[in-house]
PDB file of N, CA and C in Angstrom:
ATOM      1  N   ARG A   1      -1.688   4.650   5.605  1.00 84.00           N
ATOM      2  CA  ARG A   1      -1.864   5.806   6.522  1.00 84.00           C
ATOM      3  C   ARG A   1      -3.144   6.270   6.438  1.00 84.00           C
ATOM      4  N   PHE A   2      -3.888   6.089   5.346  1.00 88.00           N
ATOM      5  CA  PHE A   2      -5.254   6.537   5.103  1.00 88.00           C
ATOM      6  C   PHE A   2      -6.233   6.170   6.279  1.00 88.00           C
ATOM      7  N   GLU A   3      -6.222   4.823   6.607  1.00 91.00           N
ATOM      8  CA  GLU A   3      -7.026   4.302   7.690  1.00 91.00           C
ATOM      9  C   GLU A   3      -6.720   4.949   9.024  1.00 91.00           C
ATOM     10  N   LEU A   4      -5.396   5.265   9.327  1.00 94.00           N
ATOM     11  CA  LEU A   4      -4.988   5.922  10.484  1.00 94.00           C
ATOM     12  C   LEU A   4      -5.675   7.378  10.445  1.00 94.00           C
ATOM     13  N   VAL A   5      -5.348   8.061   9.350  1.00 95.00           N
ATOM     14  CA  VAL A   5      -5.922   9.442   9.368  1.00 95.00           C
ATOM     15  C   VAL A   5      -7.476   9.487   9.556  1.00 95.00           C
ATOM     16  N   GLN A   6      -8.128   8.594   8.994  1.00 95.00           N
ATOM     17  CA  GLN A   6      -9.600   8.341   9.029  1.00 95.00           C
ATOM     18  C   GLN A   6     -10.130   8.091  10.481  1.00 95.00           C
ATOM     19  N   ALA A   7      -9.290   7.240  11.170  1.00 96.00           N
ATOM     20  CA  ALA A   7      -9.699   6.788  12.601  1.00 96.00           C
ATOM     21  C   ALA A   7      -9.446   8.103  13.477  1.00 96.00           C
ATOM     22  N   LEU A   8      -8.507   8.880  13.242  1.00 97.00           N
ATOM     23  CA  LEU A   8      -8.201  10.164  13.862  1.00 97.00           C
ATOM     24  C   LEU A   8      -9.443  11.104  13.673  1.00 97.00           C
ATOM     25  N   ARG A   9      -9.764  11.299  12.424  1.00 96.00           N
ATOM     26  CA  ARG A   9     -10.763  12.248  12.042  1.00 96.00           C
ATOM     27  C   ARG A   9     -12.173  11.839  12.770  1.00 96.00           C
ATOM     28  N   GLN A  10     -12.426  10.510  12.864  1.00 96.00           N
ATOM     29  CA  GLN A  10     -13.631   9.981  13.589  1.00 96.00           C
ATOM     30  C   GLN A  10     -13.578  10.464  15.034  1.00 96.00           C
ATOM     31  N   ILE A  11     -12.545  10.215  15.731  1.00 96.00           N
ATOM     32  CA  ILE A  11     -12.352  10.546  17.089  1.00 96.00           C
ATOM     33  C   ILE A  11     -12.527  12.125  17.290  1.00 96.00           C
ATOM     34  N   ILE A  12     -11.711  12.736  16.480  1.00 97.00           N
ATOM     35  CA  ILE A  12     -11.849  14.229  16.713  1.00 97.00           C
ATOM     36  C   ILE A  12     -13.180  14.848  16.308  1.00 97.00           C
ATOM     37  N   LEU A  13     -13.859  14.429  15.194  1.00 96.00           N
ATOM     38  CA  LEU A  13     -15.238  14.911  14.856  1.00 96.00           C
ATOM     39  C   LEU A  13     -16.260  14.402  15.975  1.00 96.00           C
ATOM     40  N   GLY A  14     -16.000  13.442  16.673  1.00 96.00           N
ATOM     41  CA  GLY A  14     -16.955  12.944  17.510  1.00 96.00           C
ATOM     42  C   GLY A  14     -16.834  13.481  18.836  1.00 96.00           C
ATOM     43  N   LEU A  15     -15.859  14.399  19.028  1.00 95.00           N
ATOM     44  CA  LEU A  15     -15.661  15.237  20.335  1.00 95.00           C
ATOM     45  C   LEU A  15     -16.882  16.299  20.541  1.00 95.00           C
ATOM     46  N   SER A  16     -17.270  16.710  19.348  1.00 94.00           N
ATOM     47  CA  SER A  16     -18.275  17.808  19.468  1.00 94.00           C
ATOM     48  C   SER A  16     -19.066  18.121  18.020  1.00 94.00           C
ATOM     49  N   PRO A  17     -20.273  18.345  17.955  1.00 94.00           N
ATOM     50  CA  PRO A  17     -20.704  18.718  16.674  1.00 94.00           C
ATOM     51  C   PRO A  17     -20.278  20.105  16.219  1.00 94.00           C
ATOM     52  N   SER A  18     -19.712  20.772  17.077  1.00 92.00           N
ATOM     53  CA  SER A  18     -19.253  22.104  16.678  1.00 92.00           C
ATOM     54  C   SER A  18     -17.791  22.167  16.037  1.00 92.00           C
ATOM     55  N   ILE A  19     -17.264  21.110  15.930  1.00 95.00           N
ATOM     56  CA  ILE A  19     -15.828  21.022  15.203  1.00 95.00           C
ATOM     57  C   ILE A  19     -16.014  20.962  13.843  1.00 95.00           C
ATOM     58  N   SER A  20     -15.249  21.860  13.125  1.00 95.00           N
ATOM     59  CA  SER A  20     -15.099  21.955  11.726  1.00 95.00           C
ATOM     60  C   SER A  20     -13.725  21.480  11.395  1.00 95.00           C
ATOM     61  N   GLU A  21     -13.645  20.986  10.117  1.00 96.00           N
ATOM     62  CA  GLU A  21     -12.176  20.576   9.591  1.00 96.00           C
ATOM     63  C   GLU A  21     -11.891  21.288   8.221  1.00 96.00           C
ATOM     64  N   GLU A  22     -10.819  21.656   7.900  1.00 96.00           N
ATOM     65  CA  GLU A  22     -10.175  22.366   6.912  1.00 96.00           C
ATOM     66  C   GLU A  22      -8.888  21.865   6.345  1.00 96.00           C
ATOM     67  N   VAL A  23      -8.792  21.502   5.061  1.00 96.00           N
ATOM     68  CA  VAL A  23      -7.468  21.021   4.458  1.00 96.00           C
ATOM     69  C   VAL A  23      -6.585  22.257   4.353  1.00 96.00           C
ATOM     70  N   LYS A  24      -5.576  22.283   4.906  1.00 94.00           N
ATOM     71  CA  LYS A  24      -4.618  23.387   5.010  1.00 94.00           C
ATOM     72  C   LYS A  24      -3.120  23.016   5.427  1.00 94.00           C
ATOM     73  N   TYR A  25      -2.271  23.611   4.850  1.00 91.00           N
ATOM     74  CA  TYR A  25      -0.779  23.270   5.214  1.00 91.00           C
ATOM     75  C   TYR A  25      -0.343  21.920   5.001  1.00 91.00           C
ATOM     76  N   GLY A  26      -0.972  21.259   4.091  1.00 93.00           N
ATOM     77  CA  GLY A  26      -0.667  19.819   3.806  1.00 93.00           C
ATOM     78  C   GLY A  26      -1.270  18.856   4.641  1.00 93.00           C
ATOM     79  N   GLY A  27      -2.196  19.327   5.477  1.00 96.00           N
ATOM     80  CA  GLY A  27      -2.894  18.284   6.365  1.00 96.00           C
ATOM     81  C   GLY A  27      -4.254  18.705   6.561  1.00 96.00           C
ATOM     82  N   ILE A  28      -4.917  18.162   7.701  1.00 97.00           N
ATOM     83  CA  ILE A  28      -6.360  18.631   7.995  1.00 97.00           C
ATOM     84  C   ILE A  28      -6.224  19.289   9.434  1.00 97.00           C
ATOM     85  N   LEU A  29      -6.816  20.602   9.380  1.00 97.00           N
ATOM     86  CA  LEU A  29      -6.826  21.263  10.590  1.00 97.00           C
ATOM     87  C   LEU A  29      -8.312  21.250  11.204  1.00 97.00           C
ATOM     88  N   PHE A  30      -8.458  21.059  12.578  1.00 97.00           N
ATOM     89  CA  PHE A  30      -9.605  20.929  13.296  1.00 97.00           C
ATOM     90  C   PHE A  30      -9.838  22.168  14.114  1.00 97.00           C
ATOM     91  N   ALA A  31     -11.030  22.710  14.167  1.00 95.00           N
ATOM     92  CA  ALA A  31     -11.216  23.916  15.010  1.00 95.00           C
ATOM     93  C   ALA A  31     -12.660  23.761  15.626  1.00 95.00           C
ATOM     94  N   ALA A  32     -12.803  24.467  16.763  1.00 90.00           N
ATOM     95  CA  ALA A  32     -14.140  24.684  17.317  1.00 90.00           C
ATOM     96  C   ALA A  32     -14.458  26.082  17.303  1.00 90.00           C
ATOM     97  N   THR A  33     -13.959  26.834  18.511  1.00 85.00           N
ATOM     98  CA  THR A  33     -14.056  28.283  18.525  1.00 85.00           C
ATOM     99  C   THR A  33     -12.738  28.821  17.787  1.00 85.00           C
ATOM    100  N   LYS A  34     -11.710  27.925  17.978  1.00 89.00           N
ATOM    101  CA  LYS A  34     -10.403  28.205  17.338  1.00 89.00           C
ATOM    102  C   LYS A  34      -9.852  26.976  17.074  1.00 89.00           C
ATOM    103  N   PRO A  35      -8.748  27.009  16.158  1.00 92.00           N
ATOM    104  CA  PRO A  35      -8.016  25.536  15.960  1.00 92.00           C
ATOM    105  C   PRO A  35      -7.380  25.076  17.087  1.00 92.00           C
ATOM    106  N   PHE A  36      -7.521  23.701  17.210  1.00 95.00           N
ATOM    107  CA  PHE A  36      -7.071  22.921  18.289  1.00 95.00           C
ATOM    108  C   PHE A  36      -6.064  21.894  18.040  1.00 95.00           C
ATOM    109  N   CYS A  37      -6.182  21.241  16.708  1.00 97.00           N
ATOM    110  CA  CYS A  37      -5.351  20.164  16.391  1.00 97.00           C
ATOM    111  C   CYS A  37      -5.131  20.021  14.862  1.00 97.00           C
ATOM    112  N   GLY A  38      -4.286  19.268  14.439  1.00 97.00           N
ATOM    113  CA  GLY A  38      -4.135  18.994  13.041  1.00 97.00           C
ATOM    114  C   GLY A  38      -3.603  17.557  12.853  1.00 97.00           C
ATOM    115  N   VAL A  39      -3.859  17.144  11.707  1.00 98.00           N
ATOM    116  CA  VAL A  39      -3.436  15.602  11.325  1.00 98.00           C
ATOM    117  C   VAL A  39      -2.645  15.799  10.041  1.00 98.00           C
ATOM    118  N   PHE A  40      -1.482  15.327  10.058  1.00 97.00           N
ATOM    119  CA  PHE A  40      -0.551  15.210   8.828  1.00 97.00           C
ATOM    120  C   PHE A  40       0.017  13.985   8.658  1.00 97.00           C
ATOM    121  N   SER A  41      -0.147  13.596   7.362  1.00 96.00           N
ATOM    122  CA  SER A  41       0.336  12.206   7.008  1.00 96.00           C
ATOM    123  C   SER A  41       1.806  12.300   6.472  1.00 96.00           C
ATOM    124  N   TYR A  42       2.609  11.392   6.810  1.00 95.00           N
ATOM    125  CA  TYR A  42       3.930  11.407   6.226  1.00 95.00           C
ATOM    126  C   TYR A  42       4.293  10.055   5.687  1.00 95.00           C
ATOM    127  N   ALA A  43       5.483   9.768   5.167  1.00 93.00           N
ATOM    128  CA  ALA A  43       5.646   8.407   4.563  1.00 93.00           C
ATOM    129  C   ALA A  43       5.587   7.444   5.437  1.00 93.00           C
ATOM    130  N   LYS A  44       6.147   7.523   6.733  1.00 93.00           N
ATOM    131  CA  LYS A  44       6.242   6.416   7.683  1.00 93.00           C
ATOM    132  C   LYS A  44       5.342   6.649   8.907  1.00 93.00           C
ATOM    133  N   HIS A  45       4.635   7.817   9.163  1.00 96.00           N
ATOM    134  CA  HIS A  45       3.843   7.906  10.178  1.00 96.00           C
ATOM    135  C   HIS A  45       2.787   8.999   9.976  1.00 96.00           C
ATOM    136  N   VAL A  46       1.841   9.015  10.843  1.00 96.00           N
ATOM    137  CA  VAL A  46       0.947  10.208  10.879  1.00 96.00           C
ATOM    138  C   VAL A  46       1.163  11.065  12.236  1.00 96.00           C
ATOM    139  N   SER A  47       1.195  12.432  12.015  1.00 97.00           N
ATOM    140  CA  SER A  47       1.481  13.198  13.106  1.00 97.00           C
ATOM    141  C   SER A  47       0.082  13.881  13.442  1.00 97.00           C
ATOM    142  N   LEU A  48      -0.019  13.941  14.717  1.00 97.00           N
ATOM    143  CA  LEU A  48      -1.127  14.712  15.249  1.00 97.00           C
ATOM    144  C   LEU A  48      -0.597  15.807  16.023  1.00 97.00           C
ATOM    145  N   GLU A  49      -0.877  17.064  15.409  1.00 97.00           N
ATOM    146  CA  GLU A  49      -0.268  18.222  15.956  1.00 97.00           C
ATOM    147  C   GLU A  49      -1.143  19.115  16.828  1.00 97.00           C
ATOM    148  N   PHE A  50      -0.632  19.750  18.022  1.00 96.00           N
ATOM    149  CA  PHE A  50      -1.286  20.538  18.803  1.00 96.00           C
ATOM    150  C   PHE A  50      -0.638  21.915  18.893  1.00 96.00           C
ATOM    151  N   GLY A  51      -1.331  22.852  18.179  1.00 92.00           N
ATOM    152  CA  GLY A  51      -0.641  24.190  18.155  1.00 92.00           C
ATOM    153  C   GLY A  51      -0.292  24.892  19.550  1.00 92.00           C
ATOM    154  N   GLU A  52      -1.170  24.488  20.527  1.00 91.00           N
ATOM    155  CA  GLU A  52      -0.836  24.915  21.910  1.00 91.00           C
ATOM    156  C   GLU A  52      -0.576  23.762  22.745  1.00 91.00           C
ATOM    157  N   GLY A  53       0.100  22.779  22.322  1.00 94.00           N
ATOM    158  CA  GLY A  53       0.471  21.409  23.089  1.00 94.00           C
ATOM    159  C   GLY A  53       1.419  21.714  24.172  1.00 94.00           C
ATOM    160  N   ALA A  54       2.137  22.734  24.234  1.00 94.00           N
ATOM    161  CA  ALA A  54       3.210  22.916  25.138  1.00 94.00           C
ATOM    162  C   ALA A  54       2.504  23.350  26.502  1.00 94.00           C
ATOM    163  N   SER A  55       1.219  23.734  26.419  1.00 93.00           N
ATOM    164  CA  SER A  55       0.354  23.917  27.623  1.00 93.00           C
ATOM    165  C   SER A  55      -0.480  22.785  28.065  1.00 93.00           C
ATOM    166  N   LEU A  56      -0.357  21.725  27.332  1.00 94.00           N
ATOM    167  CA  LEU A  56      -1.297  20.649  27.674  1.00 94.00           C
ATOM    168  C   LEU A  56      -0.394  19.838  28.756  1.00 94.00           C
ATOM    169  N   PRO A  57      -1.307  19.444  29.801  1.00 94.00           N
ATOM    170  CA  PRO A  57      -0.548  18.450  30.772  1.00 94.00           C
ATOM    171  C   PRO A  57      -0.166  17.099  30.022  1.00 94.00           C
ATOM    172  N   ASP A  58       1.063  16.769  30.099  1.00 94.00           N
ATOM    173  CA  ASP A  58       1.583  15.476  29.353  1.00 94.00           C
ATOM    174  C   ASP A  58       1.675  14.287  30.436  1.00 94.00           C
ATOM    175  N   GLN A  59       0.465  13.935  30.865  1.00 92.00           N
ATOM    176  CA  GLN A  59       0.442  12.850  31.865  1.00 92.00           C
ATOM    177  C   GLN A  59       1.022  11.494  31.434  1.00 92.00           C
ATOM    178  N   PHE A  60       0.954  11.279  30.180  1.00 95.00           N
ATOM    179  CA  PHE A  60       1.440   9.857  29.700  1.00 95.00           C
ATOM    180  C   PHE A  60       2.774  10.086  28.913  1.00 95.00           C
ATOM    181  N   LYS A  61       3.435  11.248  29.005  1.00 95.00           N
ATOM    182  CA  LYS A  61       4.637  11.438  28.369  1.00 95.00           C
ATOM    183  C   LYS A  61       4.859  10.982  27.008  1.00 95.00           C
ATOM    184  N   VAL A  62       3.986  11.263  26.069  1.00 96.00           N
ATOM    185  CA  VAL A  62       3.973  11.039  24.747  1.00 96.00           C
ATOM    186  C   VAL A  62       4.064  12.228  23.716  1.00 96.00           C
ATOM    187  N   LEU A  63       3.828  13.482  24.395  1.00 97.00           N
ATOM    188  CA  LEU A  63       4.026  14.610  23.514  1.00 97.00           C
ATOM    189  C   LEU A  63       5.457  14.832  23.059  1.00 97.00           C
ATOM    190  N   GLU A  64       5.645  15.042  21.785  1.00 96.00           N
ATOM    191  CA  GLU A  64       6.972  15.301  21.292  1.00 96.00           C
ATOM    192  C   GLU A  64       7.101  16.779  20.805  1.00 96.00           C
ATOM    193  N   GLY A  65       8.322  17.281  20.726  1.00 95.00           N
ATOM    194  CA  GLY A  65       8.582  18.661  20.255  1.00 95.00           C
ATOM    195  C   GLY A  65       9.233  19.478  21.291  1.00 95.00           C
ATOM    196  N   GLU A  66      10.089  20.412  20.861  1.00 91.00           N
ATOM    197  CA  GLU A  66      10.670  21.341  21.793  1.00 91.00           C
ATOM    198  C   GLU A  66      10.441  22.813  21.537  1.00 91.00           C
ATOM    199  N   GLY A  67       9.400  23.041  20.562  1.00 87.00           N
ATOM    200  CA  GLY A  67       9.108  24.432  20.388  1.00 87.00           C
ATOM    201  C   GLY A  67       8.415  25.299  21.511  1.00 87.00           C
ATOM    202  N   LYS A  68       8.291  26.464  21.290  1.00 93.00           N
ATOM    203  CA  LYS A  68       7.669  27.295  22.350  1.00 93.00           C
ATOM    204  C   LYS A  68       6.130  26.953  22.667  1.00 93.00           C
ATOM    205  N   PHE A  69       5.550  26.646  21.637  1.00 94.00           N
ATOM    206  CA  PHE A  69       4.038  26.255  21.673  1.00 94.00           C
ATOM    207  C   PHE A  69       3.642  24.947  21.313  1.00 94.00           C
ATOM    208  N   ARG A  70       4.115  24.437  20.164  1.00 94.00           N
ATOM    209  CA  ARG A  70       3.595  23.328  19.459  1.00 94.00           C
ATOM    210  C   ARG A  70       4.210  21.989  20.021  1.00 94.00           C
ATOM    211  N   ARG A  71       3.377  20.891  19.979  1.00 97.00           N
ATOM    212  CA  ARG A  71       3.658  19.634  20.337  1.00 97.00           C
ATOM    213  C   ARG A  71       3.003  18.618  19.369  1.00 97.00           C
ATOM    214  N   HIS A  72       3.546  17.477  19.296  1.00 97.00           N
ATOM    215  CA  HIS A  72       2.788  16.430  18.373  1.00 97.00           C
ATOM    216  C   HIS A  72       3.021  15.086  18.959  1.00 97.00           C
ATOM    217  N   ILE A  73       2.229  14.119  18.457  1.00 97.00           N
ATOM    218  CA  ILE A  73       2.121  12.760  18.727  1.00 97.00           C
ATOM    219  C   ILE A  73       2.404  12.056  17.466  1.00 97.00           C
ATOM    220  N   LYS A  74       3.405  11.186  17.325  1.00 97.00           N
ATOM    221  CA  LYS A  74       3.778  10.501  16.112  1.00 97.00           C
ATOM    222  C   LYS A  74       2.931   9.105  16.267  1.00 97.00           C
ATOM    223  N   LEU A  75       2.234   8.798  15.146  1.00 97.00           N
ATOM    224  CA  LEU A  75       1.416   7.570  15.170  1.00 97.00           C
ATOM    225  C   LEU A  75       1.839   6.712  13.917  1.00 97.00           C
ATOM    226  N   SER A  76       2.025   5.323  14.225  1.00 96.00           N
ATOM    227  CA  SER A  76       2.557   4.499  13.062  1.00 96.00           C
ATOM    228  C   SER A  76       1.632   3.373  12.735  1.00 96.00           C
ATOM    229  N   SER A  77       0.698   3.216  13.779  1.00 94.00           N
ATOM    230  CA  SER A  77      -0.257   2.182  13.554  1.00 94.00           C
ATOM    231  C   SER A  77      -1.720   2.460  14.483  1.00 94.00           C
ATOM    232  N   GLY A  78      -2.729   1.859  14.203  1.00 91.00           N
ATOM    233  CA  GLY A  78      -4.011   1.983  14.896  1.00 91.00           C
ATOM    234  C   GLY A  78      -3.808   1.848  16.366  1.00 91.00           C
ATOM    235  N   GLN A  79      -2.830   1.018  16.637  1.00 95.00           N
ATOM    236  CA  GLN A  79      -2.644   0.626  18.066  1.00 95.00           C
ATOM    237  C   GLN A  79      -2.082   1.852  18.848  1.00 95.00           C
ATOM    238  N   ASP A  80      -1.493   2.639  18.159  1.00 95.00           N
ATOM    239  CA  ASP A  80      -0.943   3.833  18.746  1.00 95.00           C
ATOM    240  C   ASP A  80      -1.938   4.757  19.262  1.00 95.00           C
ATOM    241  N   ILE A  81      -3.165   4.758  18.689  1.00 95.00           N
ATOM    242  CA  ILE A  81      -4.265   5.559  19.130  1.00 95.00           C
ATOM    243  C   ILE A  81      -4.554   5.402  20.524  1.00 95.00           C
ATOM    244  N   SER A  82      -4.712   4.166  20.943  1.00 94.00           N
ATOM    245  CA  SER A  82      -5.012   3.732  22.326  1.00 94.00           C
ATOM    246  C   SER A  82      -3.627   3.744  23.185  1.00 94.00           C
ATOM    247  N   GLY A  83      -2.655   3.248  22.502  1.00 95.00           N
ATOM    248  CA  GLY A  83      -1.349   3.093  23.329  1.00 95.00           C
ATOM    249  C   GLY A  83      -0.863   4.409  23.835  1.00 95.00           C
ATOM    250  N   LYS A  84      -1.017   5.460  22.907  1.00 96.00           N
ATOM    251  CA  LYS A  84      -0.400   6.863  23.203  1.00 96.00           C
ATOM    252  C   LYS A  84      -1.611   7.742  23.857  1.00 96.00           C
ATOM    253  N   HIS A  85      -2.819   7.106  24.146  1.00 96.00           N
ATOM    254  CA  HIS A  85      -3.728   7.972  24.998  1.00 96.00           C
ATOM    255  C   HIS A  85      -4.331   9.010  24.101  1.00 96.00           C
ATOM    256  N   VAL A  86      -4.353   8.999  22.755  1.00 97.00           N
ATOM    257  CA  VAL A  86      -4.721  10.059  21.846  1.00 97.00           C
ATOM    258  C   VAL A  86      -6.089  10.671  22.213  1.00 97.00           C
ATOM    259  N   ARG A  87      -7.051  10.000  22.514  1.00 95.00           N
ATOM    260  CA  ARG A  87      -8.405  10.489  22.859  1.00 95.00           C
ATOM    261  C   ARG A  87      -8.347  11.450  24.068  1.00 95.00           C
ATOM    262  N   GLU A  88      -7.413  11.044  25.029  1.00 96.00           N
ATOM    263  CA  GLU A  88      -7.350  12.104  26.233  1.00 96.00           C
ATOM    264  C   GLU A  88      -6.649  13.315  25.936  1.00 96.00           C
ATOM    265  N   TYR A  89      -5.635  13.206  25.026  1.00 97.00           N
ATOM    266  CA  TYR A  89      -4.980  14.463  24.496  1.00 97.00           C
ATOM    267  C   TYR A  89      -5.825  15.473  23.713  1.00 97.00           C
ATOM    268  N   LEU A  90      -6.638  14.682  22.825  1.00 96.00           N
ATOM    269  CA  LEU A  90      -7.644  15.483  22.042  1.00 96.00           C
ATOM    270  C   LEU A  90      -8.612  16.088  22.891  1.00 96.00           C
ATOM    271  N   THR A  91      -9.183  15.463  23.820  1.00 95.00           N
ATOM    272  CA  THR A  91     -10.050  16.029  24.623  1.00 95.00           C
ATOM    273  C   THR A  91      -9.499  17.228  25.444  1.00 95.00           C
ATOM    274  N   LEU A  92      -8.253  17.108  26.009  1.00 94.00           N
ATOM    275  CA  LEU A  92      -7.589  18.149  26.671  1.00 94.00           C
ATOM    276  C   LEU A  92      -7.478  19.435  25.861  1.00 94.00           C
ATOM    277  N   ALA A  93      -7.036  19.026  24.591  1.00 95.00           N
ATOM    278  CA  ALA A  93      -6.720  20.294  23.501  1.00 95.00           C
ATOM    279  C   ALA A  93      -8.064  20.890  23.076  1.00 95.00           C
ATOM    280  N   PHE A  94      -9.126  20.118  23.080  1.00 95.00           N
ATOM    281  CA  PHE A  94     -10.392  20.685  22.634  1.00 95.00           C
ATOM    282  C   PHE A  94     -11.034  21.412  23.745  1.00 95.00           C
ATOM    283  N   LYS A  95     -11.025  20.994  24.925  1.00 92.00           N
ATOM    284  CA  LYS A  95     -11.500  21.804  26.027  1.00 92.00           C
ATOM    285  C   LYS A  95     -10.608  23.172  26.366  1.00 92.00           C
ATOM    286  N   ALA A  96      -9.253  23.132  26.023  1.00 90.00           N
ATOM    287  CA  ALA A  96      -8.516  24.176  26.194  1.00 90.00           C
ATOM    288  C   ALA A  96      -8.733  25.334  25.128  1.00 90.00           C
ATOM    289  N   SER A  97      -9.170  24.855  23.923  1.00 88.00           N
ATOM    290  CA  SER A  97      -9.384  25.714  22.991  1.00 88.00           C
ATOM    291  C   SER A  97     -10.748  26.377  23.010  1.00 88.00           C
ATOM    292  N   SER A  98     -11.670  25.908  23.857  1.00 79.00           N
ATOM    293  CA  SER A  98     -13.051  26.268  24.071  1.00 79.00           C
ATOM    294  C   SER A  98     -13.004  27.249  25.209  1.00 79.00           C
ATOM    295  N   GLN A  99     -11.982  27.474  25.856  1.00 72.00           N
ATOM    296  CA  GLN A  99     -11.907  28.355  26.985  1.00 72.00           C
ATOM    297  C   GLN A  99     -11.749  29.722  26.556  1.00 72.00           C
ATOM    298  N   PRO A 100     -12.525  30.737  27.121  1.00 66.00           N
ATOM    299  CA  PRO A 100     -12.303  32.172  26.663  1.00 66.00           C
ATOM    300  C   PRO A 100     -10.988  32.775  26.877  1.00 66.00           C
TER     301      PRO A 100
END
């Protein structure tokens, strides 16, 4: 799981030099002007969480969750990063968090 977390960190931090990371709630939270995603490692998968995920367009139908706001993408391997279009969702979440 470490390699998967590191790959996600590289993608997220590569979106903008303004992004900061913080270890919190058992994972890593990423923020620009405000928090926009988090990476959490579990025994069998890594979860990429979006606090405002319900408002993201789900073009590829990979967002999971039924909550009022949060959505996540479960990743089991490095291939899931491209297969589940992670970069596109991260870009959408980052841009949405940067809006006033």
